[in-house]
mmCIF file of C-alpha atoms and ligand atoms in Angstrom:
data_model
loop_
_atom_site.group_PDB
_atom_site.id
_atom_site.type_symbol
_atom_site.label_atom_id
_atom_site.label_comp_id
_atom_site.label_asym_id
_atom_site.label_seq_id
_atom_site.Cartn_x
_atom_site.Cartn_y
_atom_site.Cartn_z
ATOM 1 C CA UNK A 1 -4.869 27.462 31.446
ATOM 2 C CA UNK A 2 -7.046 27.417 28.497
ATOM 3 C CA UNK A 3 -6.103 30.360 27.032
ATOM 4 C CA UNK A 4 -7.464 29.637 23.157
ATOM 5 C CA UNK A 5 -10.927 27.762 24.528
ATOM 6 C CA UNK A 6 -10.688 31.278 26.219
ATOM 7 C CA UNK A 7 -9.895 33.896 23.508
ATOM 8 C CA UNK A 8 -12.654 32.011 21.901
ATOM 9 C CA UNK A 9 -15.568 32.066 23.851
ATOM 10 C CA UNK A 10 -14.873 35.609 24.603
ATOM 11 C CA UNK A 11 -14.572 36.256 21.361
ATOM 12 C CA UNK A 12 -18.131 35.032 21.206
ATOM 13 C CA UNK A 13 -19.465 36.184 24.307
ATOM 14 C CA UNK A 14 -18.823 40.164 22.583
ATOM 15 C CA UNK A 15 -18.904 41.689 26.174
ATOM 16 C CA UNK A 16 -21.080 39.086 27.896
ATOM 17 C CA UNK A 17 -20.177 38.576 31.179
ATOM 18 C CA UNK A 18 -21.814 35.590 32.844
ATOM 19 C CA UNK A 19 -21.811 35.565 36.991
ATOM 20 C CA UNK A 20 -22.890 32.714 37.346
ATOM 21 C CA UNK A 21 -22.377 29.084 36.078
ATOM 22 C CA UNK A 22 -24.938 26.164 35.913
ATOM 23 C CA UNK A 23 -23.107 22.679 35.545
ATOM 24 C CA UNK A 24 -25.857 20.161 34.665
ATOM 25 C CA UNK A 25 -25.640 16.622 34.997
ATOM 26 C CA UNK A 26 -27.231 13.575 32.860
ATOM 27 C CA UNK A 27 -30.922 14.491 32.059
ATOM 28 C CA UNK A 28 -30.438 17.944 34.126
ATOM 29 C CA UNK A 29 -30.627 20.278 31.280
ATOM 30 C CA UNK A 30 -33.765 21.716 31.314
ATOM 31 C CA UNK A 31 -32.851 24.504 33.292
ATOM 32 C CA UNK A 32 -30.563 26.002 30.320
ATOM 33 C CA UNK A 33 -34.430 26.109 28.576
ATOM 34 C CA UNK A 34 -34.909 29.300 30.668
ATOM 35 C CA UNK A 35 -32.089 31.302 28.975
ATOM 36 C CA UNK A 36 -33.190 34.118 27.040
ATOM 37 C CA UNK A 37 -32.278 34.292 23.705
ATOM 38 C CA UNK A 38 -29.108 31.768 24.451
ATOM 39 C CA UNK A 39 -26.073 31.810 22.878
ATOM 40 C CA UNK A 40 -24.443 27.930 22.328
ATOM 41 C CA UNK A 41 -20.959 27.055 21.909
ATOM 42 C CA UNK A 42 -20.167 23.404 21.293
ATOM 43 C CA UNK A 43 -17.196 22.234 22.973
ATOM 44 C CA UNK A 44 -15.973 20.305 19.545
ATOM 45 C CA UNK A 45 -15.839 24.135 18.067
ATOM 46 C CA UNK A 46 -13.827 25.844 20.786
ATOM 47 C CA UNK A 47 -10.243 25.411 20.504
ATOM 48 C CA UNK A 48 -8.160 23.194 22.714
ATOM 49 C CA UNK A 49 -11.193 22.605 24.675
ATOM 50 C CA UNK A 50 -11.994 18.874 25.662
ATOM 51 C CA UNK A 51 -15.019 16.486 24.345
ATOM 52 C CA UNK A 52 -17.537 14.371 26.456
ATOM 53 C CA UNK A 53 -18.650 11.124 25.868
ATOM 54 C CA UNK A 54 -21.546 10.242 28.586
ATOM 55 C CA UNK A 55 -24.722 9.164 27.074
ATOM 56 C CA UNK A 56 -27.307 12.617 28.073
ATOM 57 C CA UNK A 57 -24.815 14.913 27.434
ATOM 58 C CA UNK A 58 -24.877 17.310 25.104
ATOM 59 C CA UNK A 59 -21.899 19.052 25.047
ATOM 60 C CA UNK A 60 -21.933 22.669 24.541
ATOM 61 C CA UNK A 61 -22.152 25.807 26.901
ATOM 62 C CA UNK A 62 -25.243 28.110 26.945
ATOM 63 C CA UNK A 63 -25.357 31.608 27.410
ATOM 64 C CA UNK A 64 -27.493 34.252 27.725
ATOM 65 C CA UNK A 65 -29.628 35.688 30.762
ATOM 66 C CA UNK A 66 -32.315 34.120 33.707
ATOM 67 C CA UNK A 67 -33.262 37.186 35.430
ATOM 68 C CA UNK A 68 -30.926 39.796 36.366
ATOM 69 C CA UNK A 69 -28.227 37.138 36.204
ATOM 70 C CA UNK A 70 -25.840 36.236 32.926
ATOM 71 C CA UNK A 71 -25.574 32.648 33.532
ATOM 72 C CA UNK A 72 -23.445 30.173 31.911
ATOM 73 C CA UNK A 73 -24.792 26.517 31.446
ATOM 74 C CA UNK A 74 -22.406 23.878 30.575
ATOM 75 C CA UNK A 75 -24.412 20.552 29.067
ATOM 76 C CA UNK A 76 -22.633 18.050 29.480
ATOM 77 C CA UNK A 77 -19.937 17.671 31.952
ATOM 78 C CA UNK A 78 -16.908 16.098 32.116
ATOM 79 C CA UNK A 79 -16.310 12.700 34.394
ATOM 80 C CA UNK A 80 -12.745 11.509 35.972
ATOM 81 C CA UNK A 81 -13.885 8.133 34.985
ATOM 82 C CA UNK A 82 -13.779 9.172 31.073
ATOM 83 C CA UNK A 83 -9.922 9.063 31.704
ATOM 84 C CA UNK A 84 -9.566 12.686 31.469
ATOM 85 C CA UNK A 85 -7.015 14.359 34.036
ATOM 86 C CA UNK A 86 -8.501 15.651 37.401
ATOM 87 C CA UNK A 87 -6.862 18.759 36.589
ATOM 88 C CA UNK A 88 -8.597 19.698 33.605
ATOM 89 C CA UNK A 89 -11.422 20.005 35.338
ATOM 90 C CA UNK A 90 -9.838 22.573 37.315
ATOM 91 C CA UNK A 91 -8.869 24.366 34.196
ATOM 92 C CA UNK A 92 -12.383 24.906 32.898
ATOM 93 C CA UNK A 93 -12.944 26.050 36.215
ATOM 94 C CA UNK A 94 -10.228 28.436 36.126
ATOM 95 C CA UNK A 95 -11.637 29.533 32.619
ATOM 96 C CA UNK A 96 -15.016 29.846 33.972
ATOM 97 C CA UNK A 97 -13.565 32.072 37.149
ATOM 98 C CA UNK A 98 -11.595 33.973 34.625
ATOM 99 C CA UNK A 99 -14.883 34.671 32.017
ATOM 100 C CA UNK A 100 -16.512 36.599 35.333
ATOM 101 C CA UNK A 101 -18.144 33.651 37.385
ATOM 102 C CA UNK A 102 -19.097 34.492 40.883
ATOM 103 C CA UNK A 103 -21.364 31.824 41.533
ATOM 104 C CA UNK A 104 -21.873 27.697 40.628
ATOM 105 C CA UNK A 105 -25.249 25.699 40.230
ATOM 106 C CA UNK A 106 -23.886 22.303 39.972
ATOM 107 C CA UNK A 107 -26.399 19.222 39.689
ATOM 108 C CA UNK A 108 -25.973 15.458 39.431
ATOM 109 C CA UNK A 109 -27.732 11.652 39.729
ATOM 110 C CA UNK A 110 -27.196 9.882 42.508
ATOM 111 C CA UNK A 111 -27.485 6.783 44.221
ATOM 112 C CA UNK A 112 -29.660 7.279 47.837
ATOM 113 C CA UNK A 113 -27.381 5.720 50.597
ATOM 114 C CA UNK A 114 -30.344 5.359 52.704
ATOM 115 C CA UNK A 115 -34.224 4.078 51.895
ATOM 116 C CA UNK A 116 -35.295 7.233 53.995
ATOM 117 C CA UNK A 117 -34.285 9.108 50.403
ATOM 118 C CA UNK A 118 -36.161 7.215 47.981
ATOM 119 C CA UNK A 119 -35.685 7.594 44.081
ATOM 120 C CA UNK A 120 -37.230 10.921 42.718
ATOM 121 C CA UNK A 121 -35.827 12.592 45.950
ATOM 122 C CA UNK A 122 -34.330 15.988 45.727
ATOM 123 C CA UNK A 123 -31.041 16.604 47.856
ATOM 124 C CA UNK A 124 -29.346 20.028 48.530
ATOM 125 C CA UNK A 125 -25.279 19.226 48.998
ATOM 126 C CA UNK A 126 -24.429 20.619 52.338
ATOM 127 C CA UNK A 127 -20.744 18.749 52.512
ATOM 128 C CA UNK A 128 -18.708 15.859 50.760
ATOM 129 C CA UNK A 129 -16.276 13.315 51.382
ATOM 130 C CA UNK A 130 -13.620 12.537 48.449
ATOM 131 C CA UNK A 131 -13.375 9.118 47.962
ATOM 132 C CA UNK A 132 -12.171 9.896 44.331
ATOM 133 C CA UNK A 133 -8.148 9.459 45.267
ATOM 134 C CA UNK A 134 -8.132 12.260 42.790
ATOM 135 C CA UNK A 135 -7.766 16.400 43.381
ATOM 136 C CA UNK A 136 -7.748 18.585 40.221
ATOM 137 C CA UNK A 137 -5.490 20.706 42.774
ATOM 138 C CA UNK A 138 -2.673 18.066 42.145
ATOM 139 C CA UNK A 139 0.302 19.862 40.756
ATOM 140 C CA UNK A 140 1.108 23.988 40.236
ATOM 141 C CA UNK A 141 -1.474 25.911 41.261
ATOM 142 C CA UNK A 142 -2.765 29.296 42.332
ATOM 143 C CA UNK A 143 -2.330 30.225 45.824
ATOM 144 C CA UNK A 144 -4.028 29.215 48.211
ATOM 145 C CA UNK A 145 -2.166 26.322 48.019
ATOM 146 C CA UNK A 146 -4.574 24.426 50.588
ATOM 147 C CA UNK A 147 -7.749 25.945 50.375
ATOM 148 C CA UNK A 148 -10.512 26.201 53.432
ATOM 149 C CA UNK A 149 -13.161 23.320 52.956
ATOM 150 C CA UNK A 150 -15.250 24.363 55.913
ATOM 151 C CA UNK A 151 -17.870 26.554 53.495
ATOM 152 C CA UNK A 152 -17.431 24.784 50.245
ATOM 153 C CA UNK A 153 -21.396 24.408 50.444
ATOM 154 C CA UNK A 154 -22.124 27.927 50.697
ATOM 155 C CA UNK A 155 -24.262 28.168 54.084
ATOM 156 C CA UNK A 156 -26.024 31.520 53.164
ATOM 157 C CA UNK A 157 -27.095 29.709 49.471
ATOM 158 C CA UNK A 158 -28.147 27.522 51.344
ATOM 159 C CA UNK A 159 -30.124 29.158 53.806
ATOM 160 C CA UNK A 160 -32.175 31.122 50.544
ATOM 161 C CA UNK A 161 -32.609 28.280 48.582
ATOM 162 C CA UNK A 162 -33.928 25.829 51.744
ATOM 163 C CA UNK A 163 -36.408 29.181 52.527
ATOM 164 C CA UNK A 164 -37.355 29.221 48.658
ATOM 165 C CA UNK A 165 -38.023 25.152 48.585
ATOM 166 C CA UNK A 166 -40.585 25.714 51.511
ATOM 167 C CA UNK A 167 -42.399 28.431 49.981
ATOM 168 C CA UNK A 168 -42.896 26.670 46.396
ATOM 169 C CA UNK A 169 -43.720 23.274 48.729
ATOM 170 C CA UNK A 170 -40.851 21.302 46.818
ATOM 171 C CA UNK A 171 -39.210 19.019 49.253
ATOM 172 C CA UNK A 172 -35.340 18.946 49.322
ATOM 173 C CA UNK A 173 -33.639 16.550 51.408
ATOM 174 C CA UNK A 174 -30.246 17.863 52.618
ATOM 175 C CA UNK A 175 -26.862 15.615 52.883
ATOM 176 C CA UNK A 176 -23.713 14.776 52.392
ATOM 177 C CA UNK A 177 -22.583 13.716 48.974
ATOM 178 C CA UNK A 178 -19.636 11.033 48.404
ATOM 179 C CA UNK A 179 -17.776 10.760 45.401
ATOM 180 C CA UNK A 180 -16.468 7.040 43.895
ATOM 181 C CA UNK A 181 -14.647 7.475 41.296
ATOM 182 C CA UNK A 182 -16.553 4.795 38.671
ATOM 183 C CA UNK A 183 -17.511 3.834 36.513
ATOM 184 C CA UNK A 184 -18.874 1.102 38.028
ATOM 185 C CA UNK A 185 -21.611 1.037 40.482
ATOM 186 C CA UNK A 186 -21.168 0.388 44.016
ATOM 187 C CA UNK A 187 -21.057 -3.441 45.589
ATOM 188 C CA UNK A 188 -23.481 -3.218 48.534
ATOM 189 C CA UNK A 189 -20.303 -3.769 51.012
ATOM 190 C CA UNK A 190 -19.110 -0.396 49.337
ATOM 191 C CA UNK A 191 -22.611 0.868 50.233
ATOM 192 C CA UNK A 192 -22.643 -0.370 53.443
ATOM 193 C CA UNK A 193 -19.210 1.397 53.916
ATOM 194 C CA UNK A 194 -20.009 4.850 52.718
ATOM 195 C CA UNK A 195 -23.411 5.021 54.821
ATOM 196 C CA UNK A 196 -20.625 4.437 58.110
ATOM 197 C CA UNK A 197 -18.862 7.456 56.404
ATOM 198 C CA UNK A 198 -21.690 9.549 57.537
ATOM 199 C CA UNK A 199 -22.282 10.078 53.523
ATOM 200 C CA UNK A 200 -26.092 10.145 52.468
ATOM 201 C CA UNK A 201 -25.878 9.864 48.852
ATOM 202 C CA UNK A 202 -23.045 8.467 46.012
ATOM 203 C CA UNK A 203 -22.162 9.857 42.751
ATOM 204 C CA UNK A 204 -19.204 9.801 40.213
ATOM 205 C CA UNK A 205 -19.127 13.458 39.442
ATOM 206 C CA UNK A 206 -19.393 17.433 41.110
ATOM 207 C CA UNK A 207 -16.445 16.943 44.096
ATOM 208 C CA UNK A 208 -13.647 17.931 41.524
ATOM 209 C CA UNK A 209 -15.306 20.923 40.352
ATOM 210 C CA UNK A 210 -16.286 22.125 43.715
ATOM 211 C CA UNK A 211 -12.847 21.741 44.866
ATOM 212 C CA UNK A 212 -11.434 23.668 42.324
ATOM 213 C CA UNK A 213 -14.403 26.106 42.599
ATOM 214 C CA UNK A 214 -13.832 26.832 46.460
ATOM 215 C CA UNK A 215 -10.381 27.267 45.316
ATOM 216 C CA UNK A 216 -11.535 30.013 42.878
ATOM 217 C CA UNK A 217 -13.236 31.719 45.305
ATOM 218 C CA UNK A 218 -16.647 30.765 43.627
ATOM 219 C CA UNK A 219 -19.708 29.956 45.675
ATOM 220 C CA UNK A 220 -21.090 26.497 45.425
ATOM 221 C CA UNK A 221 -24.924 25.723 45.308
ATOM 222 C CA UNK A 222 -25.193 21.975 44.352
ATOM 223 C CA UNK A 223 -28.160 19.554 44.133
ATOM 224 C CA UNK A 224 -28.155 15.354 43.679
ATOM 225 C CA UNK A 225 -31.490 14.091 42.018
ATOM 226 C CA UNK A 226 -31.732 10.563 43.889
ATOM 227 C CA UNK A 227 -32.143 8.507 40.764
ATOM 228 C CA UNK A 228 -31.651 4.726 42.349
ATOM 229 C CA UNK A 229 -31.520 3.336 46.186
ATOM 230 C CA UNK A 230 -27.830 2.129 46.013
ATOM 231 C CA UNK A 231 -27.056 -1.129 45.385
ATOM 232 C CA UNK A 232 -28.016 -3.796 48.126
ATOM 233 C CA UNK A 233 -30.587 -1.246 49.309
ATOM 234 C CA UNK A 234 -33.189 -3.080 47.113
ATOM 235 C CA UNK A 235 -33.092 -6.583 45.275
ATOM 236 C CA UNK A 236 -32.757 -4.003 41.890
ATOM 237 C CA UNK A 237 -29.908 -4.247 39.984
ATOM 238 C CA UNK A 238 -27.820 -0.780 38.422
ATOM 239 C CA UNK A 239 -28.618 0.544 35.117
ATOM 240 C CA UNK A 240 -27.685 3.755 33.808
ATOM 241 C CA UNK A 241 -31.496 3.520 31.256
ATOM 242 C CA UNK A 242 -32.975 3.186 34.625
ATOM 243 C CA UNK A 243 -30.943 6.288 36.051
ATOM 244 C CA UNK A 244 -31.754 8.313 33.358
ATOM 245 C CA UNK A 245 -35.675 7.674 33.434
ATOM 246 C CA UNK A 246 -35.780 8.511 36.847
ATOM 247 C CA UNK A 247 -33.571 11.646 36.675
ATOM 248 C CA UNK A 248 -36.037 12.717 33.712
ATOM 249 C CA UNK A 249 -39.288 11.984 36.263
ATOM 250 C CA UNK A 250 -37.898 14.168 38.696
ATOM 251 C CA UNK A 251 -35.820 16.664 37.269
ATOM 252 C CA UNK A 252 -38.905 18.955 36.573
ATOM 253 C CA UNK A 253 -39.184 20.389 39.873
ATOM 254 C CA UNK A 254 -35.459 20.939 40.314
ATOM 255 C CA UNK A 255 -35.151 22.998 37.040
ATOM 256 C CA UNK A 256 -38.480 25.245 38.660
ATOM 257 C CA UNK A 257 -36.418 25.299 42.008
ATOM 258 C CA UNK A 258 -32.953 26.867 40.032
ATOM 259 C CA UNK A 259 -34.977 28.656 37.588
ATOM 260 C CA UNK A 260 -37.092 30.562 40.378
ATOM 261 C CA UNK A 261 -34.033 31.168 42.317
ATOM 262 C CA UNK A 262 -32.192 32.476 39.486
ATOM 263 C CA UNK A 263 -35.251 34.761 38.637
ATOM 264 C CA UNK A 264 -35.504 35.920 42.683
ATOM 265 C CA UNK A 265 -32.093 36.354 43.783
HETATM 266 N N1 LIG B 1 -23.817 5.231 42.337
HETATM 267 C C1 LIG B 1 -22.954 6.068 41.744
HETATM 268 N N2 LIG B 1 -23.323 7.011 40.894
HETATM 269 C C2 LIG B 1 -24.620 7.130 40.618
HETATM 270 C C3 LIG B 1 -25.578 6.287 41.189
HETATM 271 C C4 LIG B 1 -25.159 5.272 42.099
HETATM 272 O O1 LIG B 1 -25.940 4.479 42.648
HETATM 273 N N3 LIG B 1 -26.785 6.677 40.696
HETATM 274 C C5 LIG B 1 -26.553 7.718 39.867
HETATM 275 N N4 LIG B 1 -25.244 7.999 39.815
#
């Protein structure tokens, strides 16, 4: 447990207590733009708490209010491919359960396993498939020991935010996410594979906190902006400039899609 990143940001908070957390990924951090009067923490000032080193991150939580909610924003996330262990991802989560979190927003990039889901698509997570060979779960841990995976999408969440997407005319795919654990991009074989697995879109982030999340008890809302077709889909080759152009083209109507929801619910 993080007990001293803890103390700290409690320390900070003076009596906040945030229900909800917003996990944003690369480019996906206009949303935290909405928070009244915010107040920032940068991970390299809380104690024992770890750094990231992505490109488009900026490292720091956010928090203050959107609505009736206190929401807590973390910018800048943190990657198994960065060599951290899986299971410090399931401490922040543990730290975020323990600072009052009901409730996680969780977006990322994605590769589109399917030209049906072009770039600049918008795709609500209903499942995922693990092909990380990683669990932050590995090891000690709270009971339940196995946790239930058959709601880690929350159907309900689901069901509001699908309704709200109609009525503000924003189109939202939904799918099945796949985690690879990276940091390379796919070979089209890989592709190929993954599209058998049933799996609609690929990313390198989101299934480790959602495991640990469903494990918390916290409800899961979670979003891919489809940044690139994945590789052999077109002639294109991966870039992660390219990604993040994209994500910034189409991360506009996400953020107005969270921050309604957040200001409705
Ligand atoms: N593959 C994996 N991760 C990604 C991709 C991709 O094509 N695009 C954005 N993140």
């Amino acid at each position: 447990m993080l007990t001293n990143s803890l103390k700290y940001i409690q320390n900070k908070l003076n009596g906040l207590i945030p229900d909800t957390a917003l996990i944003l990924g690369s480019g996906l951090d206009g949303v935290s733009k909405a928070i009244k009067d915010p107040v920032c923490l940068n991970y390299a000032d809380i104690p024992d708490f770890p750094q990231t080193t992505v490109a488009g991150h900026k490292g720091r939580f956010a928090v203050g209010s959107i609505g009736s909610h206190t929401v807590i924003c973390m910018e800048g996330r943190f990657h198994l491919y960065e060599g951290i262990a899986p299971q410090l991802i399931s401490e922040i989560i543990s730290l975020l359960a323990a600072l009052g979190v009901k409730k996680m927003i969780i977006t990322n990039a994605a590769g589109s396993l399917t030209t049906d889901m072009p770039a600049g698509s918008l795709m609500l997570i209903k499942d995922h498939i693990n092909f990380s060979g990683r669990n932050p779960l590995i090891g000690p841990h709270d009971e339940p020991y196995f946790p239930d995976m058959s709601n880690a999408y929350d159907s309900s969440c689901r069901q509001d935010i699908k309704k709200l997407a109609a009525q503000m005319q924003i189109e939202l795919f939904e799918g099945v996410y796949l985690m690879a654990l990276g940091p390379n991009y796919e070979t089209p074989s890989e592709v190929r594979l993954f599209r058998m697995f049933g799996a609609d879109a690929v990313g390198m982030s989101t299934v480790p906190e959602v495991i640990a999340a469903v494990h918390k008890n916290i409800k899961v809302l979670a979003f891919s902006v489809i940044s690139n077709l994945g590789t052999g889909l077109t002639t294109e080759v991966q870039n992660h400039n390219d990604v993040l152009a994209q994500v910034e083209k189409s991360s506009q109507k996400l953020e107005k899609l969270i921050k309604t929801y957040l200001q409705q619910s």
